[in-house]
Short mmCIF file of C-alpha atoms and ligand atoms in Angstrom, two decimals:
data_model
loop_
_atom_site.label_atom_id
_atom_site.label_comp_id
_atom_site.label_asym_id
_atom_site.label_seq_id
_atom_site.Cartn_x
_atom_site.Cartn_y
_atom_site.Cartn_z
CA MET D 296 -2.08 -19.83 69.58
CA PRO D 297 -4.76 -22.54 69.13
CA ALA D 298 -5.62 -24.57 72.24
CA ASN D 299 -4.22 -28.10 72.44
CA THR D 300 -7.22 -30.29 71.68
CA THR D 301 -5.44 -33.65 71.40
CA THR D 302 -5.72 -34.42 75.11
CA PRO D 303 -5.89 -37.85 76.78
CA ALA D 304 -9.58 -37.14 77.44
CA ALA D 305 -10.18 -36.58 73.71
CA ARG D 306 -8.46 -39.85 72.85
CA ALA D 307 -10.49 -41.72 75.48
CA ALA D 308 -13.70 -40.24 74.03
CA LEU D 309 -12.71 -41.34 70.52
CA GLU D 310 -11.88 -44.85 71.76
CA SER D 311 -15.19 -45.08 73.51
CA ALA D 312 -17.00 -43.95 70.33
CA ALA D 313 -15.04 -46.06 67.82
CA GLY D 314 -14.47 -49.20 69.87
CA THR D 315 -11.36 -50.91 71.20
CA GLY D 316 -8.38 -50.94 68.86
CA LYS D 317 -9.94 -48.56 66.35
CA ILE D 318 -7.82 -45.53 67.29
CA ARG D 319 -4.06 -45.49 66.76
CA ASP D 320 -1.26 -42.93 66.63
CA ALA D 321 -0.63 -41.60 63.12
CA THR D 322 2.66 -42.37 61.32
CA ALA D 323 4.49 -40.67 58.44
CA ALA D 324 2.44 -42.84 56.04
CA ASP D 325 -0.72 -41.06 57.26
CA GLU D 326 0.45 -37.54 56.32
CA VAL D 327 -2.01 -35.37 54.42
CA ALA D 328 -0.12 -33.10 52.00
CA GLY D 329 2.78 -32.96 54.47
CA VAL D 330 0.66 -32.53 57.62
CA ARG D 331 0.94 -35.38 60.15
CA PRO D 332 -2.37 -36.11 61.95
CA THR D 333 -2.22 -37.03 65.64
CA TRP D 334 -4.53 -40.06 65.52
CA VAL D 335 -6.14 -42.34 62.95
CA ALA D 336 -9.63 -43.79 63.44
CA ALA D 337 -10.90 -46.72 61.38
CA ALA D 338 -14.61 -46.25 60.74
CA ALA D 339 -17.06 -48.95 59.69
CA GLY D 340 -20.46 -47.62 58.78
CA THR D 341 -22.47 -44.43 59.01
CA GLU D 342 -23.36 -44.88 62.69
CA ASP D 343 -19.70 -45.43 63.52
CA VAL D 344 -18.68 -42.26 61.66
CA SER D 345 -21.45 -40.37 63.41
CA ALA D 346 -20.29 -41.51 66.88
CA ILE D 347 -16.66 -40.63 66.10
CA LEU D 348 -17.60 -37.18 64.75
CA ARG D 349 -19.75 -36.48 67.84
CA ALA D 350 -16.77 -37.29 70.08
CA ALA D 351 -14.50 -35.17 67.87
CA ALA D 352 -16.99 -32.28 68.10
CA GLU D 353 -17.13 -32.46 71.90
CA HIS D 354 -13.34 -32.11 72.03
CA GLU D 355 -13.09 -29.62 69.13
CA LEU D 356 -10.86 -31.92 67.09
CA THR D 357 -10.11 -31.22 63.44
CA VAL D 358 -10.90 -34.20 61.18
CA VAL D 359 -9.69 -35.15 57.68
CA PRO D 360 -11.42 -38.10 55.92
CA ARG D 361 -9.35 -40.58 53.87
CA GLY D 362 -10.45 -43.15 51.27
CA SER D 363 -7.64 -45.16 49.66
CA GLY D 364 -5.33 -42.14 49.93
CA SER D 365 -4.73 -41.95 46.15
CA LYS D 366 -5.51 -38.20 46.03
CA LEU D 367 -4.95 -37.27 49.67
CA ASP D 368 -2.26 -34.80 48.68
CA TRP D 369 -4.56 -33.04 46.19
CA GLY D 370 -5.92 -29.64 47.18
CA ALA D 371 -4.31 -27.38 49.74
CA ALA D 372 -2.68 -28.80 52.88
CA PRO D 373 -5.06 -28.81 55.88
CA ARG D 374 -4.36 -26.15 58.51
CA SER D 375 -4.79 -28.83 61.17
CA ALA D 376 -5.54 -32.57 61.29
CA ASP D 377 -6.05 -33.94 64.80
CA LEU D 378 -7.83 -37.02 63.50
CA LEU D 379 -7.56 -38.86 60.18
CA LEU D 380 -10.84 -40.70 59.63
CA ASP D 381 -10.03 -43.79 57.58
CA LEU D 382 -12.99 -45.01 55.51
CA SER D 383 -11.09 -47.56 53.43
CA THR D 384 -12.42 -50.44 55.51
CA ASP D 385 -15.99 -49.12 55.24
CA SER D 386 -16.47 -50.99 51.99
CA GLY D 387 -19.17 -52.96 50.19
CA ILE D 388 -21.97 -52.78 47.65
CA VAL D 389 -25.23 -51.83 49.41
CA GLU D 390 -27.56 -52.58 46.52
CA HIS D 391 -27.38 -53.12 42.77
CA ALA D 392 -30.85 -52.54 41.36
CA ALA D 393 -29.90 -53.72 37.88
CA GLY D 394 -33.42 -53.27 36.49
CA ASP D 395 -33.31 -49.60 37.51
CA LEU D 396 -29.64 -49.08 36.48
CA VAL D 397 -28.80 -47.91 40.01
CA LEU D 398 -25.85 -48.94 42.21
CA SER D 399 -25.29 -47.90 45.82
CA ALA D 400 -22.12 -48.52 47.81
CA ARG D 401 -20.34 -47.70 51.04
CA ALA D 402 -17.88 -44.82 50.73
CA GLY D 403 -14.74 -46.96 51.03
CA THR D 404 -15.70 -49.33 48.20
CA PRO D 405 -12.98 -49.38 45.51
CA LEU D 406 -14.17 -48.03 42.19
CA ALA D 407 -12.92 -51.28 40.62
CA THR D 408 -15.52 -53.18 42.68
CA LEU D 409 -18.28 -50.87 41.42
CA HIS D 410 -17.12 -51.38 37.82
CA ALA D 411 -17.01 -55.18 38.22
CA THR D 412 -20.45 -55.29 39.85
CA ALA D 413 -22.01 -53.19 37.09
CA ALA D 414 -20.26 -55.22 34.35
CA GLU D 415 -21.73 -58.49 35.66
CA ALA D 416 -25.14 -57.16 34.64
CA GLY D 417 -23.91 -55.76 31.29
CA GLN D 418 -23.81 -52.25 32.77
CA GLN D 419 -21.18 -49.59 33.37
CA LEU D 420 -20.46 -46.78 35.79
CA PRO D 421 -18.77 -44.33 33.42
CA ILE D 422 -16.49 -42.80 36.04
CA ASP D 423 -13.04 -43.78 34.83
CA PRO D 424 -10.28 -41.79 36.57
CA PRO D 425 -6.74 -43.21 36.38
CA ALA D 426 -6.31 -44.22 40.06
CA ARG D 427 -7.73 -47.74 40.17
CA THR D 428 -7.55 -47.84 43.98
CA ALA D 429 -9.81 -44.76 44.24
CA THR D 430 -12.85 -45.24 46.48
CA ALA D 431 -16.45 -44.28 45.75
CA GLY D 432 -16.37 -41.58 48.46
CA GLY D 433 -13.02 -40.25 47.24
CA VAL D 434 -14.08 -39.79 43.63
CA VAL D 435 -17.16 -37.89 44.81
CA ALA D 436 -15.15 -35.76 47.25
CA THR D 437 -12.64 -34.78 44.56
CA ALA D 438 -15.03 -34.77 41.56
CA THR D 439 -12.49 -36.69 39.50
CA SER D 440 -13.49 -38.20 36.22
CA GLY D 441 -11.96 -39.72 33.11
CA PRO D 442 -12.64 -39.70 29.37
CA GLY D 443 -16.26 -40.93 29.71
CA ARG D 444 -17.27 -37.61 31.26
CA TYR D 445 -17.63 -36.16 27.75
CA PHE D 446 -20.76 -38.17 26.94
CA PHE D 447 -22.01 -39.54 30.26
CA GLY D 448 -21.34 -36.50 32.44
CA GLY D 449 -19.10 -36.10 35.46
CA VAL D 450 -19.41 -37.50 38.96
CA ARG D 451 -21.88 -34.76 39.84
CA ASP D 452 -24.19 -35.87 37.01
CA LEU D 453 -23.99 -39.60 37.81
CA LEU D 454 -24.51 -39.27 41.56
CA ILE D 455 -28.21 -39.53 42.46
CA GLY D 456 -28.05 -40.07 46.20
CA ILE D 457 -25.65 -39.52 49.08
CA THR D 458 -25.39 -40.08 52.84
CA VAL D 459 -23.15 -37.62 54.64
CA VAL D 460 -22.29 -37.19 58.32
CA ARG D 461 -22.01 -33.54 59.31
CA ALA D 462 -19.30 -32.14 61.59
CA ASP D 463 -21.50 -32.51 64.69
CA GLY D 464 -22.29 -36.15 63.92
CA THR D 465 -25.72 -35.55 62.36
CA VAL D 466 -26.50 -38.06 59.61
CA THR D 467 -28.07 -36.53 56.48
CA THR D 468 -29.24 -38.03 53.22
CA SER D 469 -29.98 -36.35 49.92
CA GLY D 470 -31.50 -37.80 46.76
CA GLY D 471 -32.21 -41.51 46.81
CA LYS D 472 -32.22 -44.69 44.83
CA VAL D 473 -34.35 -43.62 41.91
CA VAL D 474 -33.12 -41.64 38.94
CA LYS D 475 -36.07 -39.21 39.06
CA ASN D 476 -35.89 -37.54 42.42
CA VAL D 477 -37.34 -34.11 42.97
CA ALA D 478 -37.73 -33.63 46.73
CA GLY D 479 -35.57 -30.96 48.41
CA TYR D 480 -32.19 -29.51 47.49
CA ASP D 481 -29.83 -31.82 45.61
CA LEU D 482 -27.03 -31.56 48.16
CA GLY D 483 -25.06 -34.30 46.41
CA LYS D 484 -24.09 -31.66 43.86
CA LEU D 485 -22.62 -29.52 46.64
CA TYR D 486 -20.72 -32.36 48.30
CA THR D 487 -19.24 -33.39 44.92
CA GLY D 488 -15.76 -31.89 44.80
CA SER D 489 -15.94 -30.47 48.34
CA PHE D 490 -12.69 -32.19 49.37
CA GLY D 491 -14.01 -33.33 52.75
CA THR D 492 -14.70 -29.76 53.90
CA LEU D 493 -18.50 -30.00 54.28
CA GLY D 494 -19.09 -33.49 55.66
CA VAL D 495 -17.90 -37.09 55.67
CA ILE D 496 -19.48 -39.10 52.83
CA THR D 497 -20.47 -42.59 53.98
CA GLU D 498 -22.69 -43.89 51.16
CA VAL D 499 -23.27 -42.98 47.51
CA VAL D 500 -25.83 -43.96 44.89
CA PHE D 501 -24.91 -43.80 41.21
CA ARG D 502 -26.94 -44.13 38.04
CA LEU D 503 -25.52 -46.69 35.58
CA HIS D 504 -25.52 -47.00 31.80
CA PRO D 505 -25.67 -50.06 29.56
CA LEU D 506 -22.23 -51.45 28.67
CA ALA D 507 -21.67 -51.17 24.92
CA ALA D 508 -20.88 -54.35 23.00
CA GLU D 509 -18.14 -52.75 20.94
CA HIS D 510 -15.62 -49.91 21.30
CA ARG D 511 -13.39 -48.29 18.69
CA TRP D 512 -10.83 -45.49 18.94
CA ILE D 513 -9.90 -43.10 16.12
CA SER D 514 -6.52 -41.38 16.45
CA SER D 515 -4.80 -38.64 14.43
CA THR D 516 -1.47 -36.97 15.11
CA VAL D 517 -1.02 -33.37 13.95
CA GLU D 518 1.61 -30.67 14.47
CA GLY D 519 -0.32 -27.51 15.31
CA ALA D 520 -2.90 -26.40 17.91
CA ALA D 521 -5.33 -25.16 15.25
CA ASP D 522 -5.29 -28.50 13.40
CA ALA D 523 -5.91 -30.40 16.65
CA ALA D 524 -8.75 -28.04 17.58
CA ALA D 525 -10.32 -28.50 14.12
CA ILE D 526 -10.38 -32.29 14.60
CA VAL D 527 -11.89 -31.93 18.08
CA ASP D 528 -14.50 -29.61 16.57
CA THR D 529 -15.37 -32.20 13.91
CA TYR D 530 -15.86 -34.83 16.62
CA ARG D 531 -17.97 -32.50 18.77
CA HIS D 532 -20.36 -31.75 15.93
CA CYS D 533 -20.51 -35.11 14.11
CA GLN D 534 -23.53 -37.37 14.19
CA ALA D 535 -21.50 -40.46 15.18
CA MET D 536 -21.66 -39.24 18.82
CA PRO D 537 -18.23 -40.06 20.30
CA THR D 538 -18.39 -40.95 24.01
CA ALA D 539 -14.96 -39.40 24.69
CA ILE D 540 -12.60 -36.97 22.92
CA GLU D 541 -9.10 -36.86 24.38
CA LEU D 542 -5.82 -35.20 23.51
CA ASP D 543 -2.17 -35.96 24.30
CA ARG D 544 0.70 -33.53 23.81
CA PRO D 545 3.91 -34.66 25.55
CA GLU D 546 5.93 -31.45 24.75
CA PRO D 547 4.94 -27.78 24.30
CA GLY D 548 4.80 -26.98 20.61
CA GLY D 549 5.20 -30.68 19.75
CA ALA D 550 2.98 -33.17 17.95
CA ILE D 551 -0.58 -33.53 19.27
CA THR D 552 -2.54 -36.78 19.17
CA VAL D 553 -6.32 -36.43 19.22
CA SER D 554 -8.38 -39.57 19.83
CA ALA D 555 -12.12 -40.18 19.96
CA GLN D 556 -13.97 -43.16 21.38
CA LEU D 557 -17.04 -44.62 19.68
CA GLU D 558 -19.14 -47.32 21.24
CA GLY D 559 -22.30 -49.17 20.36
CA ARG D 560 -23.81 -52.30 18.86
CA PRO D 561 -21.61 -55.13 17.55
CA ASP D 562 -20.51 -54.66 13.92
CA ALA D 563 -22.07 -51.19 13.60
CA THR D 564 -19.39 -49.25 15.47
CA HIS D 565 -16.45 -50.19 13.28
CA ASP D 566 -18.06 -48.86 10.10
CA ARG D 567 -19.05 -45.65 11.86
CA ALA D 568 -15.47 -45.24 13.09
CA GLU D 569 -13.97 -45.88 9.63
CA ALA D 570 -16.24 -43.24 8.05
CA LEU D 571 -15.32 -40.69 10.71
CA ALA D 572 -11.60 -41.55 10.46
CA ARG D 573 -11.70 -40.67 6.75
CA ASP D 574 -13.07 -37.20 7.64
CA VAL D 575 -10.27 -36.44 10.12
CA GLY D 576 -7.40 -38.37 8.50
CA GLY D 577 -7.19 -40.79 11.41
CA THR D 578 -6.69 -44.51 11.99
CA VAL D 579 -9.10 -46.88 13.79
CA THR D 580 -8.08 -49.38 16.48
CA ASP D 581 -9.98 -51.75 18.74
CA ARG D 582 -7.65 -50.98 21.69
CA THR D 583 -7.37 -47.77 23.69
CA PRO D 584 -4.30 -45.65 22.85
CA ASP D 585 -1.51 -46.33 25.42
CA TRP D 586 -1.91 -42.93 27.06
CA TRP D 587 -5.73 -42.99 27.14
CA GLY D 588 -7.27 -42.13 30.51
CA GLN D 589 -3.85 -41.71 32.18
CA HIS D 590 -2.63 -38.53 33.85
CA PRO D 591 0.37 -36.85 32.18
CA PHE D 592 2.18 -36.84 35.54
CA GLY D 593 3.53 -39.33 38.06
CA PRO D 594 2.48 -39.55 41.72
CA ALA D 595 5.32 -37.25 42.93
CA ASP D 596 5.04 -34.67 40.12
CA ASN D 597 3.28 -31.31 40.03
CA ALA D 598 -0.15 -31.54 38.46
CA LEU D 599 -2.38 -28.80 37.05
CA ARG D 600 -5.96 -28.83 35.75
CA LEU D 601 -6.64 -26.23 33.07
CA GLY D 602 -10.04 -25.23 31.82
CA ALA D 603 -11.38 -23.19 28.93
CA GLU D 604 -14.48 -23.28 26.77
CA PRO D 605 -14.34 -26.38 24.56
CA ALA D 606 -14.48 -24.06 21.52
CA ALA D 607 -11.36 -22.23 22.80
CA LEU D 608 -9.02 -25.22 22.62
CA THR D 609 -6.57 -23.46 20.29
CA ALA D 610 -6.30 -20.60 22.80
CA LEU D 611 -5.78 -23.06 25.67
CA LEU D 612 -2.94 -24.81 23.84
CA THR D 613 -1.24 -21.63 22.64
CA ALA D 614 -1.58 -19.95 26.06
CA THR D 615 0.17 -22.96 27.59
CA ASP D 616 2.93 -22.75 24.96
CA ARG D 617 3.46 -19.06 25.63
CA ALA D 618 3.53 -19.51 29.43
CA ALA D 619 5.90 -22.48 29.00
CA ALA D 620 8.28 -20.43 26.83
CA ASP D 621 8.19 -17.49 29.29
CA THR D 622 8.98 -19.70 32.31
CA GLY D 623 11.31 -22.25 30.71
CA LEU D 624 9.01 -25.13 31.76
CA SER D 625 7.77 -27.94 29.52
CA PRO D 626 4.34 -29.06 30.71
CA ALA D 627 2.98 -32.28 29.21
CA LEU D 628 -0.71 -31.88 28.39
CA ARG D 629 -3.40 -34.53 28.28
CA GLY D 630 -7.11 -34.74 28.89
CA ALA D 631 -10.66 -34.06 27.82
CA ALA D 632 -10.20 -31.94 24.70
CA GLY D 633 -13.92 -32.24 23.99
CA LEU D 634 -14.74 -30.54 27.31
CA GLY D 635 -11.93 -28.00 27.42
CA VAL D 636 -10.45 -29.59 30.57
CA LEU D 637 -6.80 -30.64 30.29
CA HIS D 638 -4.28 -31.89 32.83
CA ALA D 639 -0.71 -30.62 32.77
CA GLY D 640 2.23 -32.39 34.36
CA LEU D 641 5.49 -30.85 35.52
CA PRO D 642 8.36 -32.82 37.10
CA ALA D 643 8.76 -32.83 40.89
CA ASP D 644 12.06 -30.92 40.59
CA ALA D 645 10.56 -28.04 38.55
CA ASP D 646 11.52 -24.63 39.99
CA PRO D 647 8.63 -23.67 42.35
CA ARG D 648 8.88 -19.96 41.38
CA ALA D 649 8.64 -20.87 37.68
CA VAL D 650 5.61 -23.11 38.36
CA ALA D 651 3.93 -20.24 40.26
CA ASP D 652 4.65 -17.86 37.34
CA LEU D 653 3.29 -20.38 34.81
CA VAL D 654 0.08 -20.85 36.83
CA ALA D 655 -0.35 -17.06 37.25
CA ALA D 656 0.03 -16.56 33.48
CA LEU D 657 -2.50 -19.32 32.76
CA ARG D 658 -4.98 -17.88 35.29
CA ASP D 659 -4.84 -14.62 33.31
CA ARG D 660 -5.56 -16.36 30.01
CA LEU D 661 -7.84 -19.33 30.83
CA ASP D 662 -11.10 -19.90 32.70
CA TYR D 663 -9.17 -21.60 35.50
CA ALA D 664 -5.82 -23.16 36.35
CA VAL D 665 -5.86 -25.25 39.52
CA LEU D 666 -2.83 -26.89 41.13
CA GLU D 667 -4.26 -30.37 41.75
CA ARG D 668 -1.20 -31.63 43.54
CA GLY D 669 2.20 -30.09 44.10
CA THR D 670 5.44 -30.59 45.93
CA ALA D 671 5.64 -28.84 49.31
CA ALA D 672 7.75 -26.05 47.78
CA VAL D 673 5.26 -25.49 44.95
CA ARG D 674 2.30 -25.47 47.36
CA ASP D 675 4.13 -22.82 49.39
CA ALA D 676 4.70 -20.73 46.26
CA LEU D 677 1.05 -20.39 45.17
CA ASP D 678 -2.59 -20.77 46.19
CA PRO D 679 -3.59 -24.13 44.64
CA TRP D 680 -7.14 -22.97 43.86
CA GLY D 681 -6.49 -19.43 42.73
CA PRO D 682 -8.43 -16.32 43.66
CA GLN D 683 -12.22 -16.46 43.90
CA PRO D 684 -14.39 -13.47 42.91
CA ALA D 685 -15.62 -11.67 46.07
CA GLY D 686 -19.23 -12.87 45.69
CA ILE D 687 -18.24 -16.52 45.28
CA ARG D 688 -15.79 -16.25 48.17
CA SER D 689 -18.43 -14.96 50.54
CA LEU D 690 -20.93 -17.64 49.39
CA THR D 691 -18.27 -20.36 49.87
CA ARG D 692 -17.62 -19.14 53.43
CA ARG D 693 -21.32 -18.96 54.30
CA ILE D 694 -21.79 -22.54 53.10
CA LYS D 695 -18.82 -23.63 55.22
CA ASP D 696 -20.17 -21.74 58.25
CA HIS D 697 -23.52 -23.47 57.83
CA PHE D 698 -22.25 -27.03 57.31
CA ASP D 699 -19.23 -26.92 59.62
CA PRO D 700 -19.57 -23.93 61.97
CA GLY D 701 -16.40 -24.80 63.92
CA HIS D 702 -14.36 -25.12 60.69
CA ARG D 703 -13.06 -28.49 61.89
CA LEU D 704 -13.54 -30.60 58.74
CA ALA D 705 -10.44 -30.61 56.51
CA PRO D 706 -9.85 -26.93 57.38
CA GLY D 707 -8.12 -24.92 54.68
CA ARG D 708 -8.11 -27.61 52.00
CA PHE D 709 -10.53 -26.08 49.53
CA ALA D 710 -10.88 -22.96 47.42
CA GLY D 711 -11.25 -19.76 49.44
CA GLY D 712 -9.31 -21.35 52.33
CA ILE D 713 -12.36 -23.10 53.77
C1 FAD C 1016 -18.58 -22.77 28.14
C2 FAD C 1016 -18.21 -24.09 28.80
C3 FAD C 1016 -18.94 -25.20 28.50
C4 FAD C 1016 -18.64 -26.41 29.10
N1 FAD C 1016 -19.39 -27.50 28.82
C5 FAD C 1016 -19.20 -28.63 29.50
C6 FAD C 1016 -20.06 -29.75 29.32
O1 FAD C 1016 -20.98 -29.72 28.51
N2 FAD C 1016 -19.86 -30.86 30.04
C7 FAD C 1016 -18.85 -30.91 30.96
O2 FAD C 1016 -18.72 -31.93 31.61
N3 FAD C 1016 -18.00 -29.89 31.14
C8 FAD C 1016 -18.15 -28.75 30.43
N4 FAD C 1016 -17.30 -27.70 30.61
C9 FAD C 1016 -16.21 -27.84 31.52
C10 FAD C 1016 -16.70 -27.68 32.94
O3 FAD C 1016 -17.42 -26.53 33.16
C11 FAD C 1016 -15.50 -27.61 33.82
O4 FAD C 1016 -14.86 -28.81 33.70
C12 FAD C 1016 -15.95 -27.40 35.24
O5 FAD C 1016 -15.99 -26.02 35.50
C13 FAD C 1016 -15.04 -28.06 36.21
O6 FAD C 1016 -15.75 -28.15 37.46
P1 FAD C 1016 -16.12 -29.50 38.16
O7 FAD C 1016 -16.72 -29.05 39.42
O8 FAD C 1016 -16.96 -30.37 37.34
O9 FAD C 1016 -14.82 -30.40 38.40
P2 FAD C 1016 -13.37 -30.06 38.71
O10 FAD C 1016 -12.81 -29.13 37.71
O11 FAD C 1016 -12.73 -31.39 38.81
O12 FAD C 1016 -13.32 -29.33 40.12
C14 FAD C 1016 -13.21 -30.00 41.36
C15 FAD C 1016 -13.86 -29.20 42.42
O13 FAD C 1016 -13.16 -28.00 42.68
C16 FAD C 1016 -14.00 -26.88 42.49
N5 FAD C 1016 -13.19 -25.80 42.01
C17 FAD C 1016 -12.22 -25.88 41.09
N6 FAD C 1016 -11.63 -24.70 40.96
C18 FAD C 1016 -12.24 -23.86 41.82
C19 FAD C 1016 -12.06 -22.52 42.16
N7 FAD C 1016 -11.06 -21.79 41.63
N8 FAD C 1016 -12.88 -21.96 43.07
C20 FAD C 1016 -13.84 -22.69 43.64
N9 FAD C 1016 -14.04 -23.98 43.39
C21 FAD C 1016 -13.25 -24.56 42.49
C22 FAD C 1016 -15.05 -27.35 41.58
O14 FAD C 1016 -16.22 -26.59 41.71
C23 FAD C 1016 -15.25 -28.75 42.05
O15 FAD C 1016 -16.05 -28.80 43.21
C24 FAD C 1016 -17.56 -26.50 30.01
C25 FAD C 1016 -16.83 -25.36 30.31
C26 FAD C 1016 -17.14 -24.16 29.71
C27 FAD C 1016 -16.33 -22.94 30.05
#
């Protein structure tokens, strides 16, 4: 049985590190995927996080970081959470070097603030996940992205610098504030999508892109997987260079809408879009389709992320149909058809055994099928991340051992049980 670490002495050490009034008892609203932490600490700044993590290390406390909490129930449930480290108040733009197209911000800064700051200078941060409350640190920790990933790359590609506090309180930085940065290992790539298991992110630096003057969306609705895949293929290989290619299929076997986004100079984009629409039998609008950039699931539903080679979209769609028919489930599909990464939504009351069977069937047929979030019963019925090959598993564990030797940061949340 693990030793009780949440002692009065540990709380006193945290209070002394964080300052008066910064530690409180956790409530039901602070639960992380069903696990109630003991205490919550509000952190304000890298030095503050470092002091709190040093105190936590001395008392062997487990620590789970939280941004706005929009994806706190994604990933596996933590094995233990003595302390929830709340970074939502650690917010603010550090620097916007508009001439260099670089923006740095504290981890708790809402993504909406980053977007607004970039837009004031005619620039954009093309990270556009659905949760508008998401924080800069949270999108890096979960590697979430939206439609713009197709052209501009994902979070990992747009992140050029990061400050992270390690489990023992050591402050580390990687990369910097210039786009060309060649010194040392690019640890930002490792921290991206690490779900709080390797360190607490306190500051991030992103590269920006110019904001286009005009956007157009081309949409076509077809009946079959092969027809949808052919349209996606046309977009992927055309010279008009779409900046996003998305797909929406509300019902297995049902109609599929494929939409592409074009952006560019005023007046030029519309003609480009009309020419491309003629090739694919689509219609052009100057507004995003209603479903664009939204997850096909609600906050309480079960959510999957499915991946296959972009050229294997037909196989991805038909594999989902077959698994749906075998399990009696009806997953709604939506996402980045141009990248081969789709989200699937299943209602909260879906039979957990059937969801586990569907995921197992998809893991056999696709590159990956990850349970992004699930009800408690569904999380109990399957490993959210799926099996890792032995070599990857041992590498994952060695990285964890190196960065967090006591396995105290978000223990058990990530692939391989780290
Ligand atoms: C042939 C091919 C070509 C592709 N080309 C492109 C491309 O040009 N551009 C592009 O953006 N995408 C492309 N994709 C898709 C891209 O590879 C996947 O989206 C990517 O694998 C997802 O990983 P991620 O880390 O970016 O983000 P996410 O899928 O959001 O993953 C989140 C985090 O979880 C980790 N993770 C997820 N599942 C596991 C697991 N089972 N074990 C361990 N860790 C896990 C990830 O590494 C990451 O840290 C391509 C895919 C294929 C197969």
